[in-house]
CSV table of C-alpha atoms and ligand atoms in Angstrom, one decimal:
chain,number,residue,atom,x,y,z
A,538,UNK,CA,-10.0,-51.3,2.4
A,539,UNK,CA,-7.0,-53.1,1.9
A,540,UNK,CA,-3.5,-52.5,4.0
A,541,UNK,CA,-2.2,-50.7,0.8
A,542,UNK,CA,-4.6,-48.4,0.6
A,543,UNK,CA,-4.6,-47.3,4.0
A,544,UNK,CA,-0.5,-46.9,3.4
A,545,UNK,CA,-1.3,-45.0,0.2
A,546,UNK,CA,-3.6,-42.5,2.0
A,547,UNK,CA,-1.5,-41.6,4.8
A,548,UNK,CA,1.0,-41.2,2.4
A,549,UNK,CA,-1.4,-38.4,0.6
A,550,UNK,CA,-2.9,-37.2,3.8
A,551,UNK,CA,1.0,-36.4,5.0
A,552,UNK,CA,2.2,-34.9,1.6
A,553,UNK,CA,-1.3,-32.6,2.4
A,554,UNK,CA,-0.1,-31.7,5.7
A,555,UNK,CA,3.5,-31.0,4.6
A,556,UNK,CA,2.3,-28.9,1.9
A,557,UNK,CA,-0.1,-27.3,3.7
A,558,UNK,CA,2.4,-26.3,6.3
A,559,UNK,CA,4.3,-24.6,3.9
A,560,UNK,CA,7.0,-27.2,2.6
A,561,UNK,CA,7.0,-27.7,-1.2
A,562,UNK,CA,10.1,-29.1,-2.5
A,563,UNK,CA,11.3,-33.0,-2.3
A,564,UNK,CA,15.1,-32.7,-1.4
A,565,UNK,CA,15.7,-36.2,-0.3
A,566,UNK,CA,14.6,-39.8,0.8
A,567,UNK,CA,15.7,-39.6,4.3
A,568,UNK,CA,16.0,-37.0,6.7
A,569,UNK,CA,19.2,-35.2,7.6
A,570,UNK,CA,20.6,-33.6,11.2
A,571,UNK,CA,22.6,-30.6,9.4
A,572,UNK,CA,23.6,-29.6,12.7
A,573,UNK,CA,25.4,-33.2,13.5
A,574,UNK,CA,27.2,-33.4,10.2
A,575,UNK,CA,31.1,-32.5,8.9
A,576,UNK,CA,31.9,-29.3,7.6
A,577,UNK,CA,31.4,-30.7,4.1
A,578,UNK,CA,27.9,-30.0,2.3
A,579,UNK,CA,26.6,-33.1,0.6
A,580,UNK,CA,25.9,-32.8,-3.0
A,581,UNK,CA,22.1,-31.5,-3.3
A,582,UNK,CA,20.4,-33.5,-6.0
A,583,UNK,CA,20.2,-31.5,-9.6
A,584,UNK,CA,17.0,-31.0,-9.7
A,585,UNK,CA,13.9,-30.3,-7.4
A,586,UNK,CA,10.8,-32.3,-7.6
A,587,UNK,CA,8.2,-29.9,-6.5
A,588,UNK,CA,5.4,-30.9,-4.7
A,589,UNK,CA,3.0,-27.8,-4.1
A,590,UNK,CA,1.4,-26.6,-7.7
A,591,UNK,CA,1.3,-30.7,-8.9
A,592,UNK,CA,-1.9,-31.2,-7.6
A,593,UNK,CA,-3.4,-28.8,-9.1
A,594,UNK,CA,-1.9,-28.5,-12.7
A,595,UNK,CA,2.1,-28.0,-14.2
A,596,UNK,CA,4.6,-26.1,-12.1
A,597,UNK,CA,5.8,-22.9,-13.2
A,598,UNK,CA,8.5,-22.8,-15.2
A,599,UNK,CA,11.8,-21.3,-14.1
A,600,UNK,CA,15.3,-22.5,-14.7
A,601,UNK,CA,16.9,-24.8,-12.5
A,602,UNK,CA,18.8,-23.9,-9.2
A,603,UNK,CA,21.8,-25.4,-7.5
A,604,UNK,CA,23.0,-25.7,-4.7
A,605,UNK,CA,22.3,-23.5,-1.9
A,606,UNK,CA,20.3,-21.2,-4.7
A,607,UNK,CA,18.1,-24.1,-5.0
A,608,UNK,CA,17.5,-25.0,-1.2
A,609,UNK,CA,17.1,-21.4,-0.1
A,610,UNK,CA,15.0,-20.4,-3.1
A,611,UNK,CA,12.5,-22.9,-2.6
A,612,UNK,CA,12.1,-23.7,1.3
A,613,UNK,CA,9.9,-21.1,3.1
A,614,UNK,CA,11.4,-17.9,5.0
A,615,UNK,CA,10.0,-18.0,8.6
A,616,UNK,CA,9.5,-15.1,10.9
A,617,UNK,CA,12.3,-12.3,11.1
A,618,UNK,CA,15.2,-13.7,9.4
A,619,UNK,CA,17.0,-11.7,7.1
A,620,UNK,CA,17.5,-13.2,3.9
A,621,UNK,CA,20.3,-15.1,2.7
A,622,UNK,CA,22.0,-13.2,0.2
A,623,UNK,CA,22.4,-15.9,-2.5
A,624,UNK,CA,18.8,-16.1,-2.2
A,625,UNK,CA,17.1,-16.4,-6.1
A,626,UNK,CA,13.9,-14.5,-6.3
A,627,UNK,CA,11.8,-15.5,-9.1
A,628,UNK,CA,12.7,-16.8,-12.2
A,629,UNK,CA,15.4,-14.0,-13.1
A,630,UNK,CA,18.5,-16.1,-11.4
A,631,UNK,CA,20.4,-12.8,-10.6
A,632,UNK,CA,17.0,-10.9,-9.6
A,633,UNK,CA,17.5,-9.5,-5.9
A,634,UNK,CA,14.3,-8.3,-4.2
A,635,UNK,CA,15.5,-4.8,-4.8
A,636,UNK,CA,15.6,-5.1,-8.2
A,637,UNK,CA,12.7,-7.4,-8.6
A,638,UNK,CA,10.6,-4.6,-7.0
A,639,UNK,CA,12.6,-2.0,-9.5
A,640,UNK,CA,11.3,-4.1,-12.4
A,641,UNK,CA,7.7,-4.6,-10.7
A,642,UNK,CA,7.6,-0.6,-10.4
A,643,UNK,CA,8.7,-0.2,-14.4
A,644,UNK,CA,6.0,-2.5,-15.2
A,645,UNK,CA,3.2,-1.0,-12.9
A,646,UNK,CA,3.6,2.3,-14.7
A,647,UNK,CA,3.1,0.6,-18.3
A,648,UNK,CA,-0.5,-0.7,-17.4
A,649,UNK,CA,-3.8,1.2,-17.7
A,650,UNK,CA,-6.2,-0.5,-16.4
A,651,UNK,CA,-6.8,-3.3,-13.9
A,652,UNK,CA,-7.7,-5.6,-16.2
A,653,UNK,CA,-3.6,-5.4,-17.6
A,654,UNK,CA,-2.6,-5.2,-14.5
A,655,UNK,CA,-4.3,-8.1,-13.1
A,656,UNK,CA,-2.5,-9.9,-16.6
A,657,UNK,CA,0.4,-8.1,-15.8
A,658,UNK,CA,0.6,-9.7,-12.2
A,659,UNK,CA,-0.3,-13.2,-13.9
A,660,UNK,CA,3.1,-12.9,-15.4
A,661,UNK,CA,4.9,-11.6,-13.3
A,662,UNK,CA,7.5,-14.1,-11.8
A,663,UNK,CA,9.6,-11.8,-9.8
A,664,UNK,CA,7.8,-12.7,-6.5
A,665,UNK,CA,8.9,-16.4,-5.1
A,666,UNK,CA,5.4,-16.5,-3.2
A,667,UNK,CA,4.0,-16.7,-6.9
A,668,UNK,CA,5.7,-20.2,-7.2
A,669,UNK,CA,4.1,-21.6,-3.9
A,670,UNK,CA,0.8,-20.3,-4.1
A,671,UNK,CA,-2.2,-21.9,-5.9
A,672,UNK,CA,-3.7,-19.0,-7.4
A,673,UNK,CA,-3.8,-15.1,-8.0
A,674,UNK,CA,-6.0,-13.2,-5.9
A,675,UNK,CA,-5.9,-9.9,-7.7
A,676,UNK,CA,-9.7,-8.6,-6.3
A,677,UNK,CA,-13.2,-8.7,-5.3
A,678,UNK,CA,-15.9,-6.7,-5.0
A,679,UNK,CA,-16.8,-3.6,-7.3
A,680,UNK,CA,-13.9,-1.5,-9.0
A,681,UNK,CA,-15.9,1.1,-9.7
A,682,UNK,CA,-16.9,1.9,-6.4
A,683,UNK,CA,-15.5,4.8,-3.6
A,684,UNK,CA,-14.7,2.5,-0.9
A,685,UNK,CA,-11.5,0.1,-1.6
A,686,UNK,CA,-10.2,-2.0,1.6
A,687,UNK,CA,-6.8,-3.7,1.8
A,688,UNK,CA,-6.1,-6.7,3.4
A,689,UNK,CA,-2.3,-8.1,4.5
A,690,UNK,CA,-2.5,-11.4,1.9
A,691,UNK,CA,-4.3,-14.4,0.8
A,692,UNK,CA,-5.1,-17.8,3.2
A,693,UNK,CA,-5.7,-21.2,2.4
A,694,UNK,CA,-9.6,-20.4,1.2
A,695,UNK,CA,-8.1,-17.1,-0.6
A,696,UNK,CA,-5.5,-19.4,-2.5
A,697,UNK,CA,-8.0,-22.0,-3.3
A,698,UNK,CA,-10.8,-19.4,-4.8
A,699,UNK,CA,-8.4,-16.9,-6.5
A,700,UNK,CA,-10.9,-13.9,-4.4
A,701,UNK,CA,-9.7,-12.3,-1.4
A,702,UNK,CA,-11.1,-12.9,2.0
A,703,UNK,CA,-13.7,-15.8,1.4
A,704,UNK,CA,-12.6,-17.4,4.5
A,705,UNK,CA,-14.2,-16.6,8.0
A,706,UNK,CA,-12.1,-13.2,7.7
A,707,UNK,CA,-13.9,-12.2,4.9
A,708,UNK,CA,-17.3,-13.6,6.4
A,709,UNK,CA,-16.7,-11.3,9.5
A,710,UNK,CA,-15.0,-8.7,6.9
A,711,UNK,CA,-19.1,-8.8,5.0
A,712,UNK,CA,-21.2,-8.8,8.4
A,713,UNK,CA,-19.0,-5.6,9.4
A,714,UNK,CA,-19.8,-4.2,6.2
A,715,UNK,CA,-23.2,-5.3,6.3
A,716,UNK,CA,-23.8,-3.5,10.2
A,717,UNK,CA,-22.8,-0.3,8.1
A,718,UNK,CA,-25.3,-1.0,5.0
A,719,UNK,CA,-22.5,-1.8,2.9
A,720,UNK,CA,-21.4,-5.4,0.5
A,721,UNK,CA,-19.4,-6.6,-1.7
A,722,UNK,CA,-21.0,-4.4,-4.7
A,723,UNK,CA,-20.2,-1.1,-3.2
A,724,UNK,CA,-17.0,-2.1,-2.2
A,725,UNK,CA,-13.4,-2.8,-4.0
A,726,UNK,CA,-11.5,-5.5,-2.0
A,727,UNK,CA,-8.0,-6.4,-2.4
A,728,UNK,CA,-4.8,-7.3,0.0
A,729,UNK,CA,-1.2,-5.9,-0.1
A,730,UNK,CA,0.7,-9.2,-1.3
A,731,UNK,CA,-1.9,-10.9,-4.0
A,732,UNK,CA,-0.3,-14.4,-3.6
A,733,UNK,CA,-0.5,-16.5,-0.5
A,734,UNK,CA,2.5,-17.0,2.0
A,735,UNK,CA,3.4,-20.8,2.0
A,736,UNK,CA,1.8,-22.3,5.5
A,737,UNK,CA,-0.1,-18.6,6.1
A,738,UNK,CA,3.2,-17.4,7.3
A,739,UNK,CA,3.2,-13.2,7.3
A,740,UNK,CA,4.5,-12.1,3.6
A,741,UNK,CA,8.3,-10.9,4.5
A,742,UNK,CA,9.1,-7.4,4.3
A,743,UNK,CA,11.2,-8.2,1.2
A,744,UNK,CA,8.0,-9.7,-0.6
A,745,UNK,CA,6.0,-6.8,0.3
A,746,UNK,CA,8.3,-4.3,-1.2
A,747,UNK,CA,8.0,-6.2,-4.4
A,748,UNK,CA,4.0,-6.3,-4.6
A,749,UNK,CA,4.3,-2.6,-3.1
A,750,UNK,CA,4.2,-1.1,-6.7
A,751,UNK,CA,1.4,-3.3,-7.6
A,752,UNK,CA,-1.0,-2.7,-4.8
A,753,UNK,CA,-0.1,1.0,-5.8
A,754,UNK,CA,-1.1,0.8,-9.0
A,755,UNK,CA,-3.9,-0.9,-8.1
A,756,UNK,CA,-5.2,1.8,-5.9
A,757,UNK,CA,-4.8,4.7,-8.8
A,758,UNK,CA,-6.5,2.4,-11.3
A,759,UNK,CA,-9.3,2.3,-9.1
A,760,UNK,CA,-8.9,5.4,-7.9
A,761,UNK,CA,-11.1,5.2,-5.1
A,762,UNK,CA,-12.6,8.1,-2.3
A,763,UNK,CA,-11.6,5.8,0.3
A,764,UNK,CA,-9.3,3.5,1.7
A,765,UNK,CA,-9.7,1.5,4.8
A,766,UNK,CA,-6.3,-0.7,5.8
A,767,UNK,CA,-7.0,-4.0,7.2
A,768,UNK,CA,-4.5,-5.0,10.2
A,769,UNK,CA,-1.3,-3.4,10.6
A,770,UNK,CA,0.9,-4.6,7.5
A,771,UNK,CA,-1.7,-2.7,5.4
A,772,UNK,CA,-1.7,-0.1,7.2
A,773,UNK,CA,2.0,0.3,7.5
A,774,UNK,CA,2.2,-0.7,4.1
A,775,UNK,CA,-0.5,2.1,2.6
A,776,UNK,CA,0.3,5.4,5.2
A,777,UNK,CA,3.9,4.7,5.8
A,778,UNK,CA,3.2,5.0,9.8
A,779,UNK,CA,5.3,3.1,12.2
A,780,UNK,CA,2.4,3.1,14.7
A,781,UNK,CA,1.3,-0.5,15.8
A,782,UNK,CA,-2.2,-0.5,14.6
A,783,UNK,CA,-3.8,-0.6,18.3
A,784,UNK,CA,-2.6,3.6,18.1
A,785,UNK,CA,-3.1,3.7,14.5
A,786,UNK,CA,-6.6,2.4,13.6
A,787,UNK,CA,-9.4,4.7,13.7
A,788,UNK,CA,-6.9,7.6,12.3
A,789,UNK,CA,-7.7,9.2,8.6
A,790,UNK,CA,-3.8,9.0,7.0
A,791,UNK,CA,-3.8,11.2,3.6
A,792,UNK,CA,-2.9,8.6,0.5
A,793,UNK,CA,-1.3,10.5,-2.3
A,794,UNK,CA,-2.0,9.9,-6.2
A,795,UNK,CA,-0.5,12.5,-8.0
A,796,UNK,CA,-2.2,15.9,-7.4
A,797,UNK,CA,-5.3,14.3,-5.7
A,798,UNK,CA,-5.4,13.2,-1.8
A,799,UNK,CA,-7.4,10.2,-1.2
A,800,UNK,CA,-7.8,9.3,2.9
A,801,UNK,CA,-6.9,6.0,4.1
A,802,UNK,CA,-8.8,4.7,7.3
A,803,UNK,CA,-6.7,2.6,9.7
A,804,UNK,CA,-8.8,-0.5,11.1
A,805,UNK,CA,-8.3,-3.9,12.7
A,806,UNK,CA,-7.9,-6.9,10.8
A,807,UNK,CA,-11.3,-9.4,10.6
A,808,UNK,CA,-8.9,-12.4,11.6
A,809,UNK,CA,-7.1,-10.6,14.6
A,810,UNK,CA,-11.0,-9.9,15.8
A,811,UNK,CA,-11.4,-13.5,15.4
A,812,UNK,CA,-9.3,-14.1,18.1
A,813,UNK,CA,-10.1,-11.0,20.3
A,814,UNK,CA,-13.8,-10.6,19.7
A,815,UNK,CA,-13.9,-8.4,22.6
A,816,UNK,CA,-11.8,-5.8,20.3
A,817,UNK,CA,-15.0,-5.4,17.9
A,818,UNK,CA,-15.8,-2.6,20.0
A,819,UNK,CA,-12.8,-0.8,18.8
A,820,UNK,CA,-13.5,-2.1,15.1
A,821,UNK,CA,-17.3,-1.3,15.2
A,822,UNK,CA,-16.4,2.3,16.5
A,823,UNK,CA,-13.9,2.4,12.9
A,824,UNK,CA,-16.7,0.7,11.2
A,825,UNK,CA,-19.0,3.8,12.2
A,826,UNK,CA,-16.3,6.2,11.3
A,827,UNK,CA,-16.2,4.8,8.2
A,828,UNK,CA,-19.8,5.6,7.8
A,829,UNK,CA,-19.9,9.3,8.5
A,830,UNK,CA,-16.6,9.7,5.8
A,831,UNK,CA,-19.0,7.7,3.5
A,832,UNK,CA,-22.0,10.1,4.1
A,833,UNK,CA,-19.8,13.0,4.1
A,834,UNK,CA,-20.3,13.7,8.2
A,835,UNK,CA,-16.4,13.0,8.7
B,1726,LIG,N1,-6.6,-12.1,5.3
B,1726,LIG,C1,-6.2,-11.1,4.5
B,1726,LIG,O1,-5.5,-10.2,4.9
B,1726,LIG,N2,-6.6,-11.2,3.2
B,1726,LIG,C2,-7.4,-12.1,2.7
B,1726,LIG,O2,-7.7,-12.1,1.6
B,1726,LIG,C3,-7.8,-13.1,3.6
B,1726,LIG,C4,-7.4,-13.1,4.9
């Protein structure tokens, strides 16, 4: 292999890594210490050159940002940060996450089945994770059936395969299943936020109030008997508790869709039982709850 070669795949394997953590847009050839610098903001270049969806087909369209729109609308939010308020969400230039989730909610209401909505959501470009992420994941699993769990949002393996939890989550997610006679076919799977955060960050409040009408809508399309929340931001997401899921799980919450009650079974998430297998015990206890609801004992 020649010495250009080796250059050209470190190039590749860093762009990888740099995507993979999260970073999608090309601002500049060299790097900058904001912190050192005048007062004066240096002209940001015109337009972006994104990085992310190139490898794996054209970039969605949106109209170009300037400026500070530009740099805040297309580097990742981290952690607890409140959003900047010039922020542009989505390809609407003067959508704010408030009304981004206003217009998701209209929207919801016009679909009838999950077939539209999964189109609807296809189209739907008020969500900036949509412009970072790969793929939909709209669902897995069987729509017709009683059970329906939700998940907090798509990984890297989620992103890739357009299915929620393929990843080890999701293989833990089946053997937990499977210890209670259940799979995939008598189950309807889906997650809160249906694109993946950029760099598996958690999706920020702000996003989930957008997909909120969605994963709503999704739930009366399906209209399941059951519900079990995966992990705490479902949970919160689905019940409306407060309660950190270590007091929440193992609860029945009543889910309301119209005049009819469905219950929602708090539970811990498959990935947070990857890194505390000794908390299966709680899960497996939940998993056998589950059960009895399912055979009409709870
Ligand atoms: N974690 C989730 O919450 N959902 C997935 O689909 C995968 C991992």
């Amino acid at each position: 292999m020649s010495q250009s070669d080796d250059r050209q795949r470190d190039l590749i394997a860093s762009l990888d890594f740099h995507v993979e953590a999260g970073l999608d847009l090309f601002l500049d050839e060299a790097p900058h210490d904001r912190f050192s610098e005048a007062e004066a903001p240096e002209p940001v270049p015109a337009a972006p050159v994104r990085l992310a969806p190139a490898r794996d087909g054209p970039a969605p369209q949106r109209p170009p940002l300037r400026g500070a729109d530009m740099v805040l609308a297309d580097l990742p939010e981290r952690g607890a940060a409140p959003p900047p308020p010039a922020r542009t969400f989505g390809q609407s230039a003067s959508a704010k996450p408030g009304e981004a989730a206003g217009d998701a909610r209209a929207r919801a209401r016009e679909v009838q089945t999950l077939e539209e909505l999964e189109a609807l959501l296809a189209g739907f470009d008020g969500c900036p994770l949509k412009f970072t992420a790969k793929n939909l994941v709209f669902a897995d699993g069987n729509p017709a059936a009683k059970l329906m769990f939700i998940g907090e949002a798509p990984g890297a393996d989620e992103d890739r395969v357009g299915k929620p939890f393929m990843g080890r989550s999701g293989k833990l997610l089946d053997r937990m299943m499977a210890a209670i006679g259940l799979d995939r076919t008598a189950a309807y799977v889906t997650n809160i936020v249906p694109w993946r955060p950029p760099g598996n960050r958690n999706p920020t409040p702000q996003e989930v109030a957008i997909c909120r009408p969605f994963i709503e809508r999704q739930i009366e399309l399906a209209d399941p008997d059951l519900i079990v929340c995966l992990g705490s931001p479902a949970t919160q997401t689905i019940t409306g508790t407060k309660d950190g899921i270590l007091k929440a799980r193992g609860r029945f919450y009543p889910y309301r869709v119209g005049m009819r009650e469905i219950r929602a079974l708090a539970t811990l998430h498959p990935a947070y039982l990857l890194r505390q297998p000794l908390q299966k015990r709680l899960a497996w206890r939940d998993f056998r709850t589950l059960r009895a609801a399912l055979d009409g004992k709870a």
